[in-house]
Amino acid sequence: MRLIVLTMTTLLLSLKQNAADLPIQALQDATSQQVLSERIARVYAWRSLEGEQTDAHRQQKAATTQFSKQLDNLRKLSGDDAELKDNYALLAQLWADYQKLTDAPSSRHGATKLAELSEEVSWFARKGRVLVAQRLGIKPQAGSMAADIAMLSQRLAKTYLLQVYGLKQPFLPRDLAETRHEFNTLSRQLKALPDNDVSVKAQLALMEQEWFFFQHAIDELAKNNTDPQLRRNVITTSDRIYQVAIDLAGRYERRGKV
């Protein structure tokens, strides 16, 4: 019995030590991983439709470099936490395949594979984010909500562009509708925060303007309207929303509202 008590005590102390060893940067990196996984997929779908654009390659290179750096850091910070180590080891395996796919020239086969693989990468990135937040004892606040909006803007664009490209996976229309609903819900919650100052409200208003054009393109997709200008609007507005949401996340985090 004493051995069991000592073992449990050691385990609890170990968990506390793991939590104490994790800096807040670990949560910021884990959150960013989920955002970047969707951004990389969006860029691939963009390249599939519009060709090998310079801006697309620039965005992909920046996102890929950042994801790799963060993943290496998170694996080091996992320490002796078995659950974190296993999660990021699995994510690293998926990331190797994901990076190989998205670095290659875009193709119909690649887009089909991307639709599936991006879900797996995003799922493990999300799990890592939840685990890190649990270890730190942090509940999602405004910064996390803004980061989620950035992620959802990229996910929506990815899903929209893959459908315009002609992919027929049955989960794509459903995911587009669910992600749109989640985006609207989070946007309303963020706008309703009582301590948003003038500059934050201005950024939220800018995001709402961009969202108007984004939603119009989604509505037209349901009518089978695949006008090239609509997809260009999605590419542009999703990037602007992403930039605004990332800026908002940083503002909230600097106020201690991770």
Short mmCIF file of C-alpha atoms in Angstrom, two decimals:
data_model
loop_
_atom_site.label_atom_id
_atom_site.label_comp_id
_atom_site.label_asym_id
_atom_site.label_seq_id
_atom_site.Cartn_x
_atom_site.Cartn_y
_atom_site.Cartn_z
CA MET A 1 0.00 0.00 0.00
CA ARG A 2 2.82 2.37 0.87
CA LEU A 3 4.42 1.66 -2.50
CA ILE A 4 1.20 2.62 -4.28
CA VAL A 5 0.91 5.85 -2.30
CA LEU A 6 4.50 6.76 -3.06
CA THR A 7 3.98 5.98 -6.73
CA MET A 8 0.88 8.16 -6.92
CA THR A 9 2.65 10.95 -5.06
CA THR A 10 5.57 10.76 -7.45
CA LEU A 11 3.17 10.85 -10.39
CA LEU A 12 1.35 13.91 -9.07
CA LEU A 13 4.62 15.71 -8.40
CA SER A 14 5.77 14.82 -11.89
CA LEU A 15 2.60 16.26 -13.43
CA LYS A 16 3.02 19.45 -11.41
CA GLN A 17 6.61 19.70 -12.51
CA ASN A 18 5.64 19.22 -16.15
CA ALA A 19 3.04 21.97 -15.87
CA ALA A 20 5.50 24.29 -14.16
CA ASP A 21 8.13 23.65 -16.83
CA LEU A 22 5.81 24.67 -19.68
CA PRO A 23 6.11 28.38 -20.52
CA ILE A 24 3.14 30.34 -21.82
CA GLN A 25 4.90 30.34 -25.19
CA ALA A 26 4.08 26.63 -25.42
CA LEU A 27 0.37 27.44 -25.50
CA GLN A 28 0.89 30.20 -28.04
CA ASP A 29 2.85 27.80 -30.27
CA ALA A 30 0.29 25.01 -29.84
CA THR A 31 -2.54 27.39 -30.75
CA SER A 32 -0.63 28.68 -33.76
CA GLN A 33 -0.05 25.12 -35.01
CA GLN A 34 -3.76 24.58 -35.56
CA VAL A 35 -4.07 27.91 -37.37
CA LEU A 36 -1.06 27.24 -39.60
CA SER A 37 -2.17 23.73 -40.54
CA GLU A 38 -5.34 25.22 -42.05
CA ARG A 39 -3.46 28.12 -43.65
CA ILE A 40 -1.11 25.75 -45.46
CA ALA A 41 -4.09 23.75 -46.75
CA ARG A 42 -5.79 26.95 -47.94
CA VAL A 43 -2.69 27.94 -49.89
CA TYR A 44 -2.51 24.52 -51.56
CA ALA A 45 -6.16 24.80 -52.64
CA TRP A 46 -5.43 28.32 -53.92
CA ARG A 47 -2.48 27.05 -55.98
CA SER A 48 -4.68 24.27 -57.39
CA LEU A 49 -7.11 26.83 -58.79
CA GLU A 50 -4.91 29.80 -59.66
CA GLY A 51 -1.58 28.18 -60.52
CA GLU A 52 1.77 28.62 -58.82
CA GLN A 53 1.32 32.18 -57.60
CA THR A 54 4.25 34.05 -56.02
CA ASP A 55 2.10 35.25 -53.10
CA ALA A 56 0.83 31.73 -52.50
CA HIS A 57 4.36 30.33 -52.33
CA ARG A 58 5.44 33.15 -50.02
CA GLN A 59 2.57 32.47 -47.62
CA GLN A 60 3.18 28.73 -47.72
CA LYS A 61 6.91 29.06 -47.05
CA ALA A 62 6.30 31.38 -44.09
CA ALA A 63 3.63 29.09 -42.60
CA THR A 64 5.65 25.91 -43.17
CA THR A 65 8.79 27.37 -41.61
CA GLN A 66 6.87 28.59 -38.58
CA PHE A 67 5.02 25.28 -38.13
CA SER A 68 8.26 23.26 -38.25
CA LYS A 69 9.97 25.53 -35.73
CA GLN A 70 7.02 25.42 -33.34
CA LEU A 71 6.69 21.66 -33.61
CA ASP A 72 10.36 21.16 -32.75
CA ASN A 73 9.96 23.47 -29.77
CA LEU A 74 6.81 21.74 -28.52
CA ARG A 75 8.45 18.32 -28.75
CA LYS A 76 11.35 19.57 -26.64
CA LEU A 77 9.02 21.16 -24.10
CA SER A 78 6.97 17.96 -23.74
CA GLY A 79 9.67 16.64 -21.40
CA ASP A 80 8.55 13.50 -19.57
CA ASP A 81 4.85 14.09 -20.20
CA ALA A 82 3.98 10.85 -22.02
CA GLU A 83 0.68 12.09 -23.44
CA LEU A 84 2.20 15.26 -24.85
CA LYS A 85 5.22 13.38 -26.21
CA ASP A 86 3.03 10.81 -27.95
CA ASN A 87 0.77 13.47 -29.44
CA TYR A 88 3.61 15.52 -30.87
CA ALA A 89 5.46 12.42 -32.09
CA LEU A 90 2.35 11.44 -34.07
CA LEU A 91 1.91 15.00 -35.30
CA ALA A 92 5.54 15.01 -36.47
CA GLN A 93 4.91 11.86 -38.53
CA LEU A 94 1.83 13.40 -40.12
CA TRP A 95 3.66 16.69 -40.65
CA ALA A 96 6.38 14.96 -42.67
CA ASP A 97 3.73 13.64 -45.09
CA TYR A 98 1.83 16.94 -45.05
CA GLN A 99 4.91 18.99 -45.82
CA LYS A 100 5.93 16.66 -48.64
CA LEU A 101 2.44 16.90 -50.15
CA THR A 102 2.07 20.67 -49.88
CA ASP A 103 5.62 21.39 -51.07
CA ALA A 104 4.98 19.46 -54.28
CA PRO A 105 3.24 20.98 -57.33
CA SER A 106 -0.51 21.02 -56.80
CA SER A 107 -2.63 18.37 -58.53
CA ARG A 108 -6.10 16.83 -58.44
CA HIS A 109 -4.76 13.76 -56.65
CA GLY A 110 -2.88 15.97 -54.21
CA ALA A 111 -5.97 18.05 -53.45
CA THR A 112 -7.99 14.91 -52.74
CA LYS A 113 -5.29 13.65 -50.39
CA LEU A 114 -5.01 17.09 -48.79
CA ALA A 115 -8.71 17.12 -47.89
CA GLU A 116 -8.17 14.04 -45.73
CA LEU A 117 -4.65 14.64 -44.41
CA SER A 118 -5.33 18.23 -43.35
CA GLU A 119 -8.08 16.94 -41.06
CA GLU A 120 -5.64 14.61 -39.30
CA VAL A 121 -2.97 17.27 -38.89
CA SER A 122 -5.51 19.77 -37.57
CA TRP A 123 -6.94 17.19 -35.14
CA PHE A 124 -3.58 16.41 -33.53
CA ALA A 125 -2.63 20.10 -33.46
CA ARG A 126 -5.93 20.80 -31.69
CA LYS A 127 -5.34 17.97 -29.22
CA GLY A 128 -1.87 19.32 -28.43
CA ARG A 129 -3.32 22.76 -27.81
CA VAL A 130 -5.91 21.34 -25.39
CA LEU A 131 -3.29 19.28 -23.54
CA VAL A 132 -0.92 22.23 -23.14
CA ALA A 133 -3.75 24.45 -21.88
CA GLN A 134 -4.73 21.75 -19.37
CA ARG A 135 -1.16 21.43 -18.12
CA LEU A 136 -0.96 25.18 -17.62
CA GLY A 137 -4.42 25.36 -16.05
CA ILE A 138 -5.52 28.00 -18.54
CA LYS A 139 -9.07 28.31 -19.85
CA PRO A 140 -9.64 29.90 -23.28
CA GLN A 141 -10.05 33.66 -23.21
CA ALA A 142 -10.29 36.42 -25.80
CA GLY A 143 -6.87 35.72 -27.33
CA SER A 144 -7.82 32.10 -27.94
CA MET A 145 -11.13 33.15 -29.49
CA ALA A 146 -9.37 35.51 -31.91
CA ALA A 147 -6.88 32.78 -32.85
CA ASP A 148 -9.79 30.43 -33.50
CA ILE A 149 -11.33 33.01 -35.83
CA ALA A 150 -8.02 33.17 -37.73
CA MET A 151 -8.01 29.38 -37.99
CA LEU A 152 -11.66 29.21 -39.09
CA SER A 153 -11.11 31.82 -41.81
CA GLN A 154 -8.42 29.58 -43.31
CA ARG A 155 -10.49 26.44 -42.88
CA LEU A 156 -13.48 28.06 -44.58
CA ALA A 157 -11.34 29.21 -47.49
CA LYS A 158 -9.74 25.77 -47.85
CA THR A 159 -13.12 24.03 -47.87
CA TYR A 160 -14.66 26.53 -50.28
CA LEU A 161 -11.73 26.42 -52.72
CA LEU A 162 -11.55 22.62 -52.72
CA GLN A 163 -15.23 22.48 -53.67
CA VAL A 164 -14.76 25.05 -56.42
CA TYR A 165 -11.84 22.92 -57.64
CA GLY A 166 -14.33 20.08 -58.07
CA LEU A 167 -13.76 17.84 -55.07
CA LYS A 168 -16.93 15.94 -54.18
CA GLN A 169 -16.18 14.50 -50.73
CA PRO A 170 -19.53 14.53 -48.89
CA PHE A 171 -18.04 16.01 -45.72
CA LEU A 172 -16.93 19.23 -47.45
CA PRO A 173 -20.34 20.99 -47.74
CA ARG A 174 -21.21 19.93 -44.19
CA ASP A 175 -17.90 21.19 -42.87
CA LEU A 176 -18.34 24.50 -44.70
CA ALA A 177 -21.73 25.05 -43.04
CA GLU A 178 -20.53 24.03 -39.57
CA THR A 179 -17.37 26.13 -39.77
CA ARG A 180 -19.34 29.13 -40.96
CA HIS A 181 -21.70 28.80 -37.99
CA GLU A 182 -18.77 28.54 -35.59
CA PHE A 183 -17.11 31.59 -37.16
CA ASN A 184 -20.29 33.66 -36.74
CA THR A 185 -20.71 32.54 -33.13
CA LEU A 186 -17.14 33.41 -32.14
CA SER A 187 -17.29 36.75 -33.95
CA ARG A 188 -20.42 37.74 -32.02
CA GLN A 189 -18.83 36.68 -28.73
CA LEU A 190 -15.68 38.66 -29.44
CA LYS A 191 -17.64 41.78 -30.40
CA ALA A 192 -19.69 41.51 -27.19
CA LEU A 193 -16.69 41.64 -24.84
CA PRO A 194 -17.24 44.66 -22.55
CA ASP A 195 -13.63 45.86 -22.39
CA ASN A 196 -12.97 46.12 -26.13
CA ASP A 197 -11.38 49.53 -26.67
CA VAL A 198 -11.75 51.79 -29.71
CA SER A 199 -8.84 50.26 -31.63
CA VAL A 200 -10.11 46.71 -31.06
CA LYS A 201 -13.61 47.71 -32.15
CA ALA A 202 -12.14 49.22 -35.32
CA GLN A 203 -10.36 45.94 -36.11
CA LEU A 204 -13.54 43.97 -35.47
CA ALA A 205 -15.46 46.29 -37.81
CA LEU A 206 -12.82 45.75 -40.51
CA MET A 207 -13.12 42.00 -40.08
CA GLU A 208 -16.90 42.24 -40.42
CA GLN A 209 -16.55 44.14 -43.70
CA GLU A 210 -14.32 41.44 -45.15
CA TRP A 211 -16.66 38.74 -43.85
CA PHE A 212 -19.54 40.26 -45.85
CA PHE A 213 -17.77 39.50 -49.15
CA PHE A 214 -16.60 36.10 -47.92
CA GLN A 215 -20.15 35.06 -47.00
CA HIS A 216 -21.46 36.24 -50.36
CA ALA A 217 -19.08 33.86 -52.12
CA ILE A 218 -20.19 30.98 -49.89
CA ASP A 219 -23.85 31.75 -50.63
CA GLU A 220 -23.15 31.81 -54.36
CA LEU A 221 -21.37 28.45 -54.17
CA ALA A 222 -24.64 26.92 -52.95
CA LYS A 223 -26.16 28.20 -56.22
CA ASN A 224 -23.34 26.55 -58.22
CA ASN A 225 -21.93 29.96 -59.10
CA THR A 226 -18.17 29.42 -59.48
CA ASP A 227 -17.33 32.82 -60.98
CA PRO A 228 -13.51 33.21 -60.73
CA GLN A 229 -13.97 36.63 -59.11
CA LEU A 230 -15.80 35.01 -56.20
CA ARG A 231 -12.93 32.65 -55.46
CA ARG A 232 -10.48 35.54 -55.68
CA ASN A 233 -12.63 37.36 -53.14
CA VAL A 234 -12.38 34.33 -50.85
CA ILE A 235 -8.59 34.17 -51.26
CA THR A 236 -8.25 37.89 -50.49
CA THR A 237 -10.81 38.26 -47.71
CA SER A 238 -9.69 35.11 -45.89
CA ASP A 239 -6.17 36.49 -45.80
CA ARG A 240 -7.32 39.87 -44.50
CA ILE A 241 -9.50 38.28 -41.82
CA TYR A 242 -6.56 36.08 -40.85
CA GLN A 243 -4.27 39.10 -40.47
CA VAL A 244 -6.83 41.05 -38.43
CA ALA A 245 -7.61 38.07 -36.17
CA ILE A 246 -3.91 37.35 -35.54
CA ASP A 247 -3.42 41.02 -34.65
CA LEU A 248 -6.38 40.87 -32.26
CA ALA A 249 -5.06 37.69 -30.65
CA GLY A 250 -1.77 39.46 -30.00
CA ARG A 251 -3.52 42.48 -28.48
CA TYR A 252 -5.59 40.34 -26.14
CA GLU A 253 -2.57 38.24 -25.14
CA ARG A 254 -0.60 41.37 -24.22
CA ARG A 255 -3.46 42.22 -21.87
CA GLY A 256 -3.14 38.80 -20.25
CA LYS A 257 -6.26 37.40 -21.92
CA VAL A 258 -4.72 34.36 -23.54
#
